[in-house]
PDB file of C-alpha atoms in Angstrom:
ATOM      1  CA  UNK A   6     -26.656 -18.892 111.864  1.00 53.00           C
ATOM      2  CA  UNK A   7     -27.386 -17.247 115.205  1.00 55.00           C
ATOM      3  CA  UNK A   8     -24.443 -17.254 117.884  1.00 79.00           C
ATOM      4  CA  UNK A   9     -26.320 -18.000 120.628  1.00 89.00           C
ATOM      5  CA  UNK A  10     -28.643 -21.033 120.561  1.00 94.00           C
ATOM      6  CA  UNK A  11     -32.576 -20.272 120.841  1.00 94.00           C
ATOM      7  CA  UNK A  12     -32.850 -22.171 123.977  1.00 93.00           C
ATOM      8  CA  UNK A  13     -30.441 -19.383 125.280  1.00 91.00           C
ATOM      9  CA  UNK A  14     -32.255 -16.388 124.058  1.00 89.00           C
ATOM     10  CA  UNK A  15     -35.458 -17.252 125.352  1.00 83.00           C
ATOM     11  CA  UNK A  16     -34.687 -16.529 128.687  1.00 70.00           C
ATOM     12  CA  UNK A  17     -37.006 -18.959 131.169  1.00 77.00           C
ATOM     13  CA  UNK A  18     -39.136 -20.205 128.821  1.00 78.00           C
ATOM     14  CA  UNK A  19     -38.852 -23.846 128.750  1.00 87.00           C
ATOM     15  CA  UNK A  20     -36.177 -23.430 131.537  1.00 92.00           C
ATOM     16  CA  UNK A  21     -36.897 -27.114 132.618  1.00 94.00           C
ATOM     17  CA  UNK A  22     -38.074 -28.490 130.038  1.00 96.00           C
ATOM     18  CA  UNK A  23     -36.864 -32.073 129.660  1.00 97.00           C
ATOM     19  CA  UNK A  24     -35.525 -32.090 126.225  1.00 97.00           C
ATOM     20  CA  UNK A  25     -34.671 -28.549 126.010  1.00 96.00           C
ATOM     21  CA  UNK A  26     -34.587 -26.914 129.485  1.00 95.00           C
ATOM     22  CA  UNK A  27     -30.999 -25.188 130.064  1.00 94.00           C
ATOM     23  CA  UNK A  28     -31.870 -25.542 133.622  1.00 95.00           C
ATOM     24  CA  UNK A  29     -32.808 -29.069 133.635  1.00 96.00           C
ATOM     25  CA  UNK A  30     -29.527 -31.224 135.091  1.00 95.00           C
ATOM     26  CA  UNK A  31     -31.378 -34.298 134.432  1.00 96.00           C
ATOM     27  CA  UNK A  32     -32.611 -33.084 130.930  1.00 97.00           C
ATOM     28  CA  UNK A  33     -31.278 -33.847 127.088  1.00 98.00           C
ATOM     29  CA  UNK A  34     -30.282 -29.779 127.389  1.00 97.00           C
ATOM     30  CA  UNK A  35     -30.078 -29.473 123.277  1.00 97.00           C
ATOM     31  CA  UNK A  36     -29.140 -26.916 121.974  1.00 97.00           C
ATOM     32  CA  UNK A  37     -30.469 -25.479 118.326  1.00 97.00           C
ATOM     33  CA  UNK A  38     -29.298 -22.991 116.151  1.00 97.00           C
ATOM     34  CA  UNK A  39     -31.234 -21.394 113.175  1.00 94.00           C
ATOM     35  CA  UNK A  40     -29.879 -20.364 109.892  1.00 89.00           C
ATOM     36  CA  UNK A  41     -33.000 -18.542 108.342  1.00 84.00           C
ATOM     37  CA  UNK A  42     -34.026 -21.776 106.604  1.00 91.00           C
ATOM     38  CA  UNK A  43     -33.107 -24.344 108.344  1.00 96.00           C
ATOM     39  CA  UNK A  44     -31.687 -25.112 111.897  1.00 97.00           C
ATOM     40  CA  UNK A  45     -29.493 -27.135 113.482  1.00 98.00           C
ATOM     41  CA  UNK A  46     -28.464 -29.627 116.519  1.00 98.00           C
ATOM     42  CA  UNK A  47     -25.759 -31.613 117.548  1.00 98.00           C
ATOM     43  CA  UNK A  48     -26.086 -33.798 120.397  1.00 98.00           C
ATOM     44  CA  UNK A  49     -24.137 -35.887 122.383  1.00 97.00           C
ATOM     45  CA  UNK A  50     -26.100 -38.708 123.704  1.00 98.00           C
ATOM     46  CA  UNK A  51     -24.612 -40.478 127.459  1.00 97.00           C
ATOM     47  CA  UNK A  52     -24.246 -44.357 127.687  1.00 96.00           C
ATOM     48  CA  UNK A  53     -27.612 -44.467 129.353  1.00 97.00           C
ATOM     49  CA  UNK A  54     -29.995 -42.814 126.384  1.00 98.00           C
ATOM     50  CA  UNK A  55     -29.649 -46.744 124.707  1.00 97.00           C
ATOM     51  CA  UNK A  56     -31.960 -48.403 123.727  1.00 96.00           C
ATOM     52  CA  UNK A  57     -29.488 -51.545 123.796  1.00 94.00           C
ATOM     53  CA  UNK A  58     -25.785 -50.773 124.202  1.00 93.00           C
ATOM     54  CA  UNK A  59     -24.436 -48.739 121.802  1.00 95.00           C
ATOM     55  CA  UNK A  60     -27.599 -48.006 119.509  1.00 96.00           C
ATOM     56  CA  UNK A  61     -29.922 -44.805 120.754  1.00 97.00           C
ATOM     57  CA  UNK A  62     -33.082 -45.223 122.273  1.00 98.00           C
ATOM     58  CA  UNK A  63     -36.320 -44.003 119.904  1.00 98.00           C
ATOM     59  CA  UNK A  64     -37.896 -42.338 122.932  1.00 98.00           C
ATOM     60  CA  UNK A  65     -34.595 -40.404 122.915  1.00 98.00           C
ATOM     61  CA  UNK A  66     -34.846 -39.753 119.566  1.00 98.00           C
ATOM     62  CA  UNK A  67     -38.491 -38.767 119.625  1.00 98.00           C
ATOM     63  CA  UNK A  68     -37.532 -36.211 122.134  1.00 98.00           C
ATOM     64  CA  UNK A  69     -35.092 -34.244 120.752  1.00 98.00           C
ATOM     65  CA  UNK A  70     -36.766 -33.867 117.255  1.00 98.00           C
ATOM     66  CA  UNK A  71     -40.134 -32.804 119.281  1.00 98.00           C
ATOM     67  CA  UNK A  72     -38.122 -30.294 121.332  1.00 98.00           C
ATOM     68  CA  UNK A  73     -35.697 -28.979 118.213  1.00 98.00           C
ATOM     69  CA  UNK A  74     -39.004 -28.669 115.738  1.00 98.00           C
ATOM     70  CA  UNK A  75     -40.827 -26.817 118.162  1.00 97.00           C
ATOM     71  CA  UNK A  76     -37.981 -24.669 118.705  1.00 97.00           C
ATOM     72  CA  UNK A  77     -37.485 -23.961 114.870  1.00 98.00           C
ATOM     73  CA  UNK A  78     -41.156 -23.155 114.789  1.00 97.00           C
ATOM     74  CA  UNK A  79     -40.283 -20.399 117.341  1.00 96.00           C
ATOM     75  CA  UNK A  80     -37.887 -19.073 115.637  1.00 96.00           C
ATOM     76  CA  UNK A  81     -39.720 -19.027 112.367  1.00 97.00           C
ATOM     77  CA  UNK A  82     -42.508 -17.053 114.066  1.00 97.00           C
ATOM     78  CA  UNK A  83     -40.065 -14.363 115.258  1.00 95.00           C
ATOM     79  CA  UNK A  84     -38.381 -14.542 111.415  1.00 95.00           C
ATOM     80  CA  UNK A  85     -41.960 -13.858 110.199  1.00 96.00           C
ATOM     81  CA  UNK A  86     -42.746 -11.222 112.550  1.00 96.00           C
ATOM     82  CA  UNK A  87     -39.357  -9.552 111.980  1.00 96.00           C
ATOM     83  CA  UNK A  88     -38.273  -9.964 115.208  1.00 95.00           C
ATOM     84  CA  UNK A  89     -35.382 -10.714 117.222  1.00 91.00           C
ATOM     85  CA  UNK A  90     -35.545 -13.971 118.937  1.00 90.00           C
ATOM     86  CA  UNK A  91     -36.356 -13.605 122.632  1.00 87.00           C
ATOM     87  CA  UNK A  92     -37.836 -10.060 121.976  1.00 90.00           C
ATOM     88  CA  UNK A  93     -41.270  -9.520 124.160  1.00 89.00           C
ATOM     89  CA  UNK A  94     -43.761 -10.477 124.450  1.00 90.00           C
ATOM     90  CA  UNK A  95     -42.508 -14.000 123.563  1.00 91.00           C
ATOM     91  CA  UNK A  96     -43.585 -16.435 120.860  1.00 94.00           C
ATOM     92  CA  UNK A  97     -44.869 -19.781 122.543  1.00 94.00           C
ATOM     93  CA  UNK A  98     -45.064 -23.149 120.426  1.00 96.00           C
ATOM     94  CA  UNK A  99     -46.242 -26.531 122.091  1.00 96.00           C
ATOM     95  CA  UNK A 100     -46.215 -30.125 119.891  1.00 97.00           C
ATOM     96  CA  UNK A 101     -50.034 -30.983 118.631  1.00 98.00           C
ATOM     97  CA  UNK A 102     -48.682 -34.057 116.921  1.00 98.00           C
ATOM     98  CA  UNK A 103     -45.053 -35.763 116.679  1.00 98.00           C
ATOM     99  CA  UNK A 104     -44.408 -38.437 113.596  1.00 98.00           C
ATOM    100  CA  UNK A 105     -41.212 -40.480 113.491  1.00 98.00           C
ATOM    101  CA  UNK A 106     -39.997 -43.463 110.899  1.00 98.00           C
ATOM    102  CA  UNK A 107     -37.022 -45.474 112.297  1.00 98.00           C
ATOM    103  CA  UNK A 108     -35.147 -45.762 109.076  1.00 98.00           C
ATOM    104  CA  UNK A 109     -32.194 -47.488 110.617  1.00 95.00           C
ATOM    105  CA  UNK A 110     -30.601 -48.139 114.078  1.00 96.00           C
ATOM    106  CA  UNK A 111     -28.695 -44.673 115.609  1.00 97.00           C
ATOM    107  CA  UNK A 112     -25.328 -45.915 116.431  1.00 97.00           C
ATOM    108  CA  UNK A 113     -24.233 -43.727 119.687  1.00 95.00           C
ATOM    109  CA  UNK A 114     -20.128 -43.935 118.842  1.00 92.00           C
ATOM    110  CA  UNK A 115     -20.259 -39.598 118.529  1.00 95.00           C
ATOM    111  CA  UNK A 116     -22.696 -36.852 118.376  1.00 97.00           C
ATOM    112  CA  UNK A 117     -26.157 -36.828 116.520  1.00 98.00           C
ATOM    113  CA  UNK A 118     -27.106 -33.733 114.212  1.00 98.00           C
ATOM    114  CA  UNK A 119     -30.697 -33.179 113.263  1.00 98.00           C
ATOM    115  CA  UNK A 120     -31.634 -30.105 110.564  1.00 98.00           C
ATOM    116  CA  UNK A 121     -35.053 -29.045 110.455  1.00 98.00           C
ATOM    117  CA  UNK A 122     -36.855 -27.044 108.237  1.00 98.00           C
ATOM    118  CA  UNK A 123     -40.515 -25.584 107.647  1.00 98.00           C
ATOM    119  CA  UNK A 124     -42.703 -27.627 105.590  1.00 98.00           C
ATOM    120  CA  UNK A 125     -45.928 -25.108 106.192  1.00 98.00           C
ATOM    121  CA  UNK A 126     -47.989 -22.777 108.321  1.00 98.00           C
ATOM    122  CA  UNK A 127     -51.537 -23.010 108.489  1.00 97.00           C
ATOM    123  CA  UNK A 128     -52.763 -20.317 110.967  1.00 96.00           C
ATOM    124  CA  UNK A 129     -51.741 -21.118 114.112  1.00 97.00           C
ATOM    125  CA  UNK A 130     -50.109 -25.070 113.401  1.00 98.00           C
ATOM    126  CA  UNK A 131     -46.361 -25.137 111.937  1.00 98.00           C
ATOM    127  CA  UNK A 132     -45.346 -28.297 110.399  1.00 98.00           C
ATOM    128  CA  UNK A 133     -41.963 -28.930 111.049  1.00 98.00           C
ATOM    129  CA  UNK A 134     -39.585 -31.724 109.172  1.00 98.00           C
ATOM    130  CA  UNK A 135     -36.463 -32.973 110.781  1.00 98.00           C
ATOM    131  CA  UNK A 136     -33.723 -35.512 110.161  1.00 98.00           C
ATOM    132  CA  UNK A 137     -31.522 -37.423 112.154  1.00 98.00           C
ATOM    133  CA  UNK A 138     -27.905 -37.697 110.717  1.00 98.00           C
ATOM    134  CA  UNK A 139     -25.433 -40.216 112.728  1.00 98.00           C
ATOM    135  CA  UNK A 140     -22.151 -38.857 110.631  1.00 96.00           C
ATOM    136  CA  UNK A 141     -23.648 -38.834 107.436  1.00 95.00           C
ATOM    137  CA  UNK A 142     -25.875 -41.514 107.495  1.00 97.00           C
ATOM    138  CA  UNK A 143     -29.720 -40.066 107.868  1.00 98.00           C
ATOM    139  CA  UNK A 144     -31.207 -42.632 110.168  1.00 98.00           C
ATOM    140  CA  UNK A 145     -34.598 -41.069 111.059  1.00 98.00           C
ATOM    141  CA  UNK A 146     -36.822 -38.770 109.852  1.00 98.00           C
ATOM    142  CA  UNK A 147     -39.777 -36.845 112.025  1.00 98.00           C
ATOM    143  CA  UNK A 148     -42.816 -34.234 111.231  1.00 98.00           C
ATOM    144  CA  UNK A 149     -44.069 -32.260 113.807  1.00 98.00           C
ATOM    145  CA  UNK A 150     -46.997 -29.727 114.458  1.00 98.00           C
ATOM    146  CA  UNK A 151     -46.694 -27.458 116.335  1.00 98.00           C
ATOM    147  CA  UNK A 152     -49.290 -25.113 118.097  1.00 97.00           C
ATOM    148  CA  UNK A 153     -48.983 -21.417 119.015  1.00 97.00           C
ATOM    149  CA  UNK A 154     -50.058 -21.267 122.348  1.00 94.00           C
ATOM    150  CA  UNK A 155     -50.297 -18.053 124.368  1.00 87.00           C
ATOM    151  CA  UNK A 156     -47.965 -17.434 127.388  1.00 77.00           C
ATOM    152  CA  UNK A 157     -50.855 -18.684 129.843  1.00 77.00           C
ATOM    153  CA  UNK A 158     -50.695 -22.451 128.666  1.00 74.00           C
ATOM    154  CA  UNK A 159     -47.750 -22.052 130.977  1.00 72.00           C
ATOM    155  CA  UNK A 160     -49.547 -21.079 133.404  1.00 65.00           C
ATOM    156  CA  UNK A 161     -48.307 -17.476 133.619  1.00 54.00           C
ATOM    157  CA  UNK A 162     -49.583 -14.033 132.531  1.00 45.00           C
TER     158      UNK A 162
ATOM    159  CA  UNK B 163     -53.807 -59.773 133.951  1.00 53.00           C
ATOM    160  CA  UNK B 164     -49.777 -61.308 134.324  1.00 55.00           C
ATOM    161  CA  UNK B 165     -48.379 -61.118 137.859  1.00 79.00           C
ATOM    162  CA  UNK B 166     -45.105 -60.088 136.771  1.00 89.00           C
ATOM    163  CA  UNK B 167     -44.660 -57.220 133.986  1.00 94.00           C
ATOM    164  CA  UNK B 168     -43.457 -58.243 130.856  1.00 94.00           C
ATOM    165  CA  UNK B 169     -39.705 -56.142 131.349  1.00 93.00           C
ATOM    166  CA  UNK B 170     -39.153 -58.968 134.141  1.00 91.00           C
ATOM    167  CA  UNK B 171     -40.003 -62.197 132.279  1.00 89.00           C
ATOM    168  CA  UNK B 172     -37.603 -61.200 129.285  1.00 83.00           C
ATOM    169  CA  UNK B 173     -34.210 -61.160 131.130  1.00 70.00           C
ATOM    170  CA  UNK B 174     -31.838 -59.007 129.830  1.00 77.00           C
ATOM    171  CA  UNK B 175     -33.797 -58.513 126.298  1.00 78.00           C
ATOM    172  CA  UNK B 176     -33.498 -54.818 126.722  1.00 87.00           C
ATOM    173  CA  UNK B 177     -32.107 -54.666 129.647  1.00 92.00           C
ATOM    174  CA  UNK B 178     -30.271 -51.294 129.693  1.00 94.00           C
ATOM    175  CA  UNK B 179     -33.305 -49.225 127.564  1.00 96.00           C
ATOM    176  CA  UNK B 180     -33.839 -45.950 128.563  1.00 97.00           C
ATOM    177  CA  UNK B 181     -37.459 -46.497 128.020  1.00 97.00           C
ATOM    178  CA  UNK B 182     -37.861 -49.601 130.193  1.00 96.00           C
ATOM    179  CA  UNK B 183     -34.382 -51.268 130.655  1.00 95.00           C
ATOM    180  CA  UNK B 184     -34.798 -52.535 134.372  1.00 94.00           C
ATOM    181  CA  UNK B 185     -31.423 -52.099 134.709  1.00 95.00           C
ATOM    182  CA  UNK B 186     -30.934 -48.335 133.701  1.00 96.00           C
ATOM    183  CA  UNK B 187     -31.086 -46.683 136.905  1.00 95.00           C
ATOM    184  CA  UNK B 188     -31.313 -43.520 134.710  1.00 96.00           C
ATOM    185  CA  UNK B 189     -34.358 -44.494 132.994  1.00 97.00           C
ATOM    186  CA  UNK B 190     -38.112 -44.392 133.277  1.00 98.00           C
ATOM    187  CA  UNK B 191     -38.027 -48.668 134.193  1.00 97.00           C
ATOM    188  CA  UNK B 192     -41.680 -48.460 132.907  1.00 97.00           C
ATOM    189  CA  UNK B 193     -43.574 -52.157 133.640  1.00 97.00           C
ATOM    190  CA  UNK B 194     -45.881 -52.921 131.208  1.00 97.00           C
ATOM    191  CA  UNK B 195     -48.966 -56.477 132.073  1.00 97.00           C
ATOM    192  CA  UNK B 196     -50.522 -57.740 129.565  1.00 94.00           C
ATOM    193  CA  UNK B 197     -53.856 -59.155 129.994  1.00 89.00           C
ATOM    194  CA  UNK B 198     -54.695 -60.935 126.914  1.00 84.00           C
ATOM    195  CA  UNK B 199     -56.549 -58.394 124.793  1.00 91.00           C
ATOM    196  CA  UNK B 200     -55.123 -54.953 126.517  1.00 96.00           C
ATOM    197  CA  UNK B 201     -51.865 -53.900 128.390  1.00 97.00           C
ATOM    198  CA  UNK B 202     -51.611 -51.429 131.224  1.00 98.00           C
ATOM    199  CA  UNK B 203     -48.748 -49.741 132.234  1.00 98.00           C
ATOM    200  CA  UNK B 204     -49.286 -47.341 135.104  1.00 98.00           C
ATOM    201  CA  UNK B 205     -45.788 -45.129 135.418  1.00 98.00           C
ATOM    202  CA  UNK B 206     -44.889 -41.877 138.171  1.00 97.00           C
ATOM    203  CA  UNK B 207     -42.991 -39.136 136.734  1.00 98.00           C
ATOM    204  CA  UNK B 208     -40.265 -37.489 138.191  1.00 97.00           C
ATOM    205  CA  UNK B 209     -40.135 -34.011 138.535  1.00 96.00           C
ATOM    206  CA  UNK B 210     -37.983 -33.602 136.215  1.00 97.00           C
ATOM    207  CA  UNK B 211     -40.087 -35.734 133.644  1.00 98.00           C
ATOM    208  CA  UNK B 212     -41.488 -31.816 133.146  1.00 97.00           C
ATOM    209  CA  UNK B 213     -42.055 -29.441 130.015  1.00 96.00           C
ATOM    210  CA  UNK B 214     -42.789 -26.360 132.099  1.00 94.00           C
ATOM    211  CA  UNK B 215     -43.468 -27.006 135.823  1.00 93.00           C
ATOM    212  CA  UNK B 216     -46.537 -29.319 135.954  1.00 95.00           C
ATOM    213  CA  UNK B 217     -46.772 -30.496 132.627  1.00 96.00           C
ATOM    214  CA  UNK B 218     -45.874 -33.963 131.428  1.00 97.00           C
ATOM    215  CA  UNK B 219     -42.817 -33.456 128.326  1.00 98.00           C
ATOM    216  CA  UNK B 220     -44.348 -34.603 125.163  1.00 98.00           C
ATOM    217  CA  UNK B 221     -40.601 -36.552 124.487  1.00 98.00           C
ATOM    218  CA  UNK B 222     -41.401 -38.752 127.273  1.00 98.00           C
ATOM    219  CA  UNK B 223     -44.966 -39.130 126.562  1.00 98.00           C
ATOM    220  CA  UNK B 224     -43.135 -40.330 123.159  1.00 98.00           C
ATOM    221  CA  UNK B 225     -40.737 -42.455 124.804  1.00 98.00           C
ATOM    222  CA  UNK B 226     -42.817 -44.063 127.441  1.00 98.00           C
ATOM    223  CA  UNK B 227     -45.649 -44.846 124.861  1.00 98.00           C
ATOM    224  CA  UNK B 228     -42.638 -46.462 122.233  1.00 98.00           C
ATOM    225  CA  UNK B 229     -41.826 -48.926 125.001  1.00 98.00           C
ATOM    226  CA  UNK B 230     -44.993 -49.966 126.000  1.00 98.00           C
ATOM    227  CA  UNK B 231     -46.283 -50.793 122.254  1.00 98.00           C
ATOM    228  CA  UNK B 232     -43.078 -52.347 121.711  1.00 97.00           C
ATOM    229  CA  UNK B 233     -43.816 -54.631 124.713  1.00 97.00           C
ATOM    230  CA  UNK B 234     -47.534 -54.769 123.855  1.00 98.00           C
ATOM    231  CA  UNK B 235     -46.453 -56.221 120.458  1.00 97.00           C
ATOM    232  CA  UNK B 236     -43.893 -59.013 122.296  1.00 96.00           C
ATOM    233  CA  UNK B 237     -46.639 -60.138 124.323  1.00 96.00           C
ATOM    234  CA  UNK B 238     -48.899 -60.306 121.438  1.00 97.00           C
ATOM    235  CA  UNK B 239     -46.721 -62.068 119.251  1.00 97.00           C
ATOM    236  CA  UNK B 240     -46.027 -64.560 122.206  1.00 95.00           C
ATOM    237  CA  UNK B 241     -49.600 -65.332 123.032  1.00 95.00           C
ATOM    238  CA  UNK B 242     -50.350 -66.083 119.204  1.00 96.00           C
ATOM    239  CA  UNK B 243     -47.599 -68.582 118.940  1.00 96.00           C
ATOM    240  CA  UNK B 244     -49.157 -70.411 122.070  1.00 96.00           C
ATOM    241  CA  UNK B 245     -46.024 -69.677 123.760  1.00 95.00           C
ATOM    242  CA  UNK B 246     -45.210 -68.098 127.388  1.00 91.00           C
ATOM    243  CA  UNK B 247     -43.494 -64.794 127.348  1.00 90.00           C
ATOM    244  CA  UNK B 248     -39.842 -65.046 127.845  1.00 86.00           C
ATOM    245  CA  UNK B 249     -39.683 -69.239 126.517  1.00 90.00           C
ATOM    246  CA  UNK B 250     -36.974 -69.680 123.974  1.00 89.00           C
ATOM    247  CA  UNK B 251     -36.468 -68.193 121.137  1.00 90.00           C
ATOM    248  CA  UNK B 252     -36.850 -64.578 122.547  1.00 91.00           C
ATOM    249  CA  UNK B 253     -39.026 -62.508 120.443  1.00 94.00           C
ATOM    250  CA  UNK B 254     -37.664 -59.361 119.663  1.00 93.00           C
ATOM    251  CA  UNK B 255     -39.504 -56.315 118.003  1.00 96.00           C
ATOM    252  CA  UNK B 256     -37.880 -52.671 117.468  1.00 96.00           C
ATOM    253  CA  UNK B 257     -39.787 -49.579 116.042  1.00 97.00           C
ATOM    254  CA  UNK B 258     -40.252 -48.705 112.491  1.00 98.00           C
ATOM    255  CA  UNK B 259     -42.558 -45.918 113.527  1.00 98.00           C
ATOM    256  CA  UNK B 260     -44.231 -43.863 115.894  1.00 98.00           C
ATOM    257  CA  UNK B 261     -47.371 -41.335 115.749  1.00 98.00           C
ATOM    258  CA  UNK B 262     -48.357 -39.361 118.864  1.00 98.00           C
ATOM    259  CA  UNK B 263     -51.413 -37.001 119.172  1.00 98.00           C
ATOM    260  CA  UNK B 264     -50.916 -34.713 122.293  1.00 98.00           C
ATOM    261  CA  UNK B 265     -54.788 -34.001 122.996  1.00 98.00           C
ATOM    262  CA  UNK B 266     -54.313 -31.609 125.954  1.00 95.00           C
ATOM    263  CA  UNK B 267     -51.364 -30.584 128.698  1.00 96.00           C
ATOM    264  CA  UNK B 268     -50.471 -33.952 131.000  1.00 97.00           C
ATOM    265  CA  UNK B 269     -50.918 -33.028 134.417  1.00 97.00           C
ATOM    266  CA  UNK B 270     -48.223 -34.516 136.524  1.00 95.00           C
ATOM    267  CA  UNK B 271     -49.459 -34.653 139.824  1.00 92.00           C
ATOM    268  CA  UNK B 272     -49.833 -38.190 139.957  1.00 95.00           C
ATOM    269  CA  UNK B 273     -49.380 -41.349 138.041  1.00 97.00           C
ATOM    270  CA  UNK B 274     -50.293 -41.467 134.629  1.00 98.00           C
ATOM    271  CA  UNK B 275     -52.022 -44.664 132.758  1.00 98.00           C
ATOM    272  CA  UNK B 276     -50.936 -45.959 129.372  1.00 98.00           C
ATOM    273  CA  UNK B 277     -53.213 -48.587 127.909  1.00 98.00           C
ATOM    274  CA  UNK B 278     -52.699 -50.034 124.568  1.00 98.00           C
ATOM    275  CA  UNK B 279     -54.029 -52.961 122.112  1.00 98.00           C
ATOM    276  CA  UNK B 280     -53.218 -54.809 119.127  1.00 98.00           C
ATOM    277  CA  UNK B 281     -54.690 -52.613 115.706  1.00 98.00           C
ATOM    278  CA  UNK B 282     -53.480 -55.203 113.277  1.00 98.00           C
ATOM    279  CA  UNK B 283     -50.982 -57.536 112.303  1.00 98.00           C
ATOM    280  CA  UNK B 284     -49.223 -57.329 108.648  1.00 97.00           C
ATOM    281  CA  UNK B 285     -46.350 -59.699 108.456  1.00 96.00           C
ATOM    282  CA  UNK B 286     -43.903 -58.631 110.526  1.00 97.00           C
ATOM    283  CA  UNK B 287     -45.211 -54.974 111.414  1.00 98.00           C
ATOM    284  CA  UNK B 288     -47.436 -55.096 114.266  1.00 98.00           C
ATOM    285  CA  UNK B 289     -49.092 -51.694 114.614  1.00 98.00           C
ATOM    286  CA  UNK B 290     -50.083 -50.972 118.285  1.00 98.00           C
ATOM    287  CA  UNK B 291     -52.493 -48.245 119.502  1.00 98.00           C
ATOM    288  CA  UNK B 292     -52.412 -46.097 122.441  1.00 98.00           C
ATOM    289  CA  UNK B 293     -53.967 -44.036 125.041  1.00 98.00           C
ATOM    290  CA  UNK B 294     -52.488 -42.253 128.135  1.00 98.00           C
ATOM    291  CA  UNK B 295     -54.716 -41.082 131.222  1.00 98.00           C
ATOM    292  CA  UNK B 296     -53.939 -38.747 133.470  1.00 98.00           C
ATOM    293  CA  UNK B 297     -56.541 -39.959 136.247  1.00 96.00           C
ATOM    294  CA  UNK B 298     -59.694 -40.705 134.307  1.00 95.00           C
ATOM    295  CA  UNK B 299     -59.126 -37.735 131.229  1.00 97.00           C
ATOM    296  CA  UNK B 300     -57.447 -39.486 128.201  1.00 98.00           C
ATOM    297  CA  UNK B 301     -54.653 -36.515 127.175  1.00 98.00           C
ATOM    298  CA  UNK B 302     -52.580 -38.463 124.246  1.00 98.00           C
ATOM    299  CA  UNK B 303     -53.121 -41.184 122.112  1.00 98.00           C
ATOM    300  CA  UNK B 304     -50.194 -42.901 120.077  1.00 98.00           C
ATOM    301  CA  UNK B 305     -49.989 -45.452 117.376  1.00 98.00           C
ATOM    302  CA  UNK B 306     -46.616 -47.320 117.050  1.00 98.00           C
ATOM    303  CA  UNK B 307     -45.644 -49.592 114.029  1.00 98.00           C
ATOM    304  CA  UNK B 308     -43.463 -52.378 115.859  1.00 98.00           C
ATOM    305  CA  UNK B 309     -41.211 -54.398 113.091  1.00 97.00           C
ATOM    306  CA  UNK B 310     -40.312 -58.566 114.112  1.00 97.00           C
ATOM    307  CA  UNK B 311     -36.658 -58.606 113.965  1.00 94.00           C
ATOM    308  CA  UNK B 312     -34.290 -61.298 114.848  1.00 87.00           C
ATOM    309  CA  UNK B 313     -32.034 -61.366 117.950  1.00 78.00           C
ATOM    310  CA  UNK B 314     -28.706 -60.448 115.983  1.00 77.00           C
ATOM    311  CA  UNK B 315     -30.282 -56.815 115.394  1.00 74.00           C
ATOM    312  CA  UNK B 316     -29.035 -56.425 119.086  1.00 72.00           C
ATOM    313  CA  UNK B 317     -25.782 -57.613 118.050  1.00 65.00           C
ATOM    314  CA  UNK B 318     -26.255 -60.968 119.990  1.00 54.00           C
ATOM    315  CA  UNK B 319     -26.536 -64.304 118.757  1.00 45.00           C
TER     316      UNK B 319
END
């Protein structure tokens, strides 16, 4: 397990990124960790991520499995490369497609955890599973794909 | 077309959702009219809304397109029990699960444009597709699977 969460060794990257963005004061600021197979989140939801009081909104939910697969993807990439996380020039994922099942309602009485893992590369697409764990109860599960993108989808060179 | 959007006929039915809870001053309050065969929703993002400066986050995409199928599938439901939206007994779907396809980067320099009809009807999944525009150039489409639940799944009566 890393000490430092990836959103914190990727300097600016997604810097305001909603979901992920450490710089975002409005944002769900999550923070993953990776393990070398799988990686990790806990999250504290506020009051106002409900969908209706005291069970978590899905858009919520579908925002920090996009952001914490994406990130996992990343870090993959760097694992594969054998590379230190955050080491130039920097590995760039964006989501090509985002799946989640609603297995059961998300009670928001403590944190959240999701653990992702790689399901497969294919070229440049990682697919990316996740799970949502409220305690131990898993109450949703999400794929993603996610798309290497060079540093200029950001707009910068 | 309805005059009022469908969040404002419902009362309080998710009144606090971080999706589209008219009451969540933290939220994205999206409105959602339905117009018999095809609902619009026409939203503004905040700056903040952002994955990198510019750029529309794909977890709101998620969360604004959850809502508005959610609604989509309400009004639906409503129309094809001859009955107007918001009469007694509310009708209350959640989601069992969501699919989005990010087609290309969401400019946010404007509003953007969800608009979303019924796929089909299986008991009590309604299945709702959906495309966002970011002025005339379709950049998403989602397909949400809404599930017919009763009010106690709120934890009212």
């Amino acid at each position: 397990m890393t000490e430092r969460a990836l959103q914190d060794q990727l300097g600016d990257l997604w810097a305001v990124c909603f979901g992920c963005g450490p710089q975002n004061e409005h944002g769900l600021r999550i923070k993953s960790y990776w393990s070398g197979d799988e990686s990790v989140c806990a999250w504290q939801p506020a009051d106002y991520h409900a969908a209706t009081p005291g069970i978590l909104n899905g858009g919520i939910i579908a925002s920090i499995i996009d952001c914490h697969c994406v990130w996992t993807a990343i870090a993959y990439a760097y694992q594969c490369e054998g590379r230190e996380v955050g080491s130039e020039p920097p590995i760039l994922y964006v989501t090509s497609s985002l799946h989640v099942d609603y297995l059961k309602p998300t009670p928001m009485n403590g944190p959240v955890t999701l653990r992702a893992r790689i399901k497969e590369v294919q070229g440049k697409k990682t697919t990316v599973t996740c799970s949502l764990f409220a305690g131990d109860v898993e109450t949703v599960r999400g794929e993603v794909v996610a798309a290497r993108v060079s540093v200029e989808w950001q707009g910068r060179k």
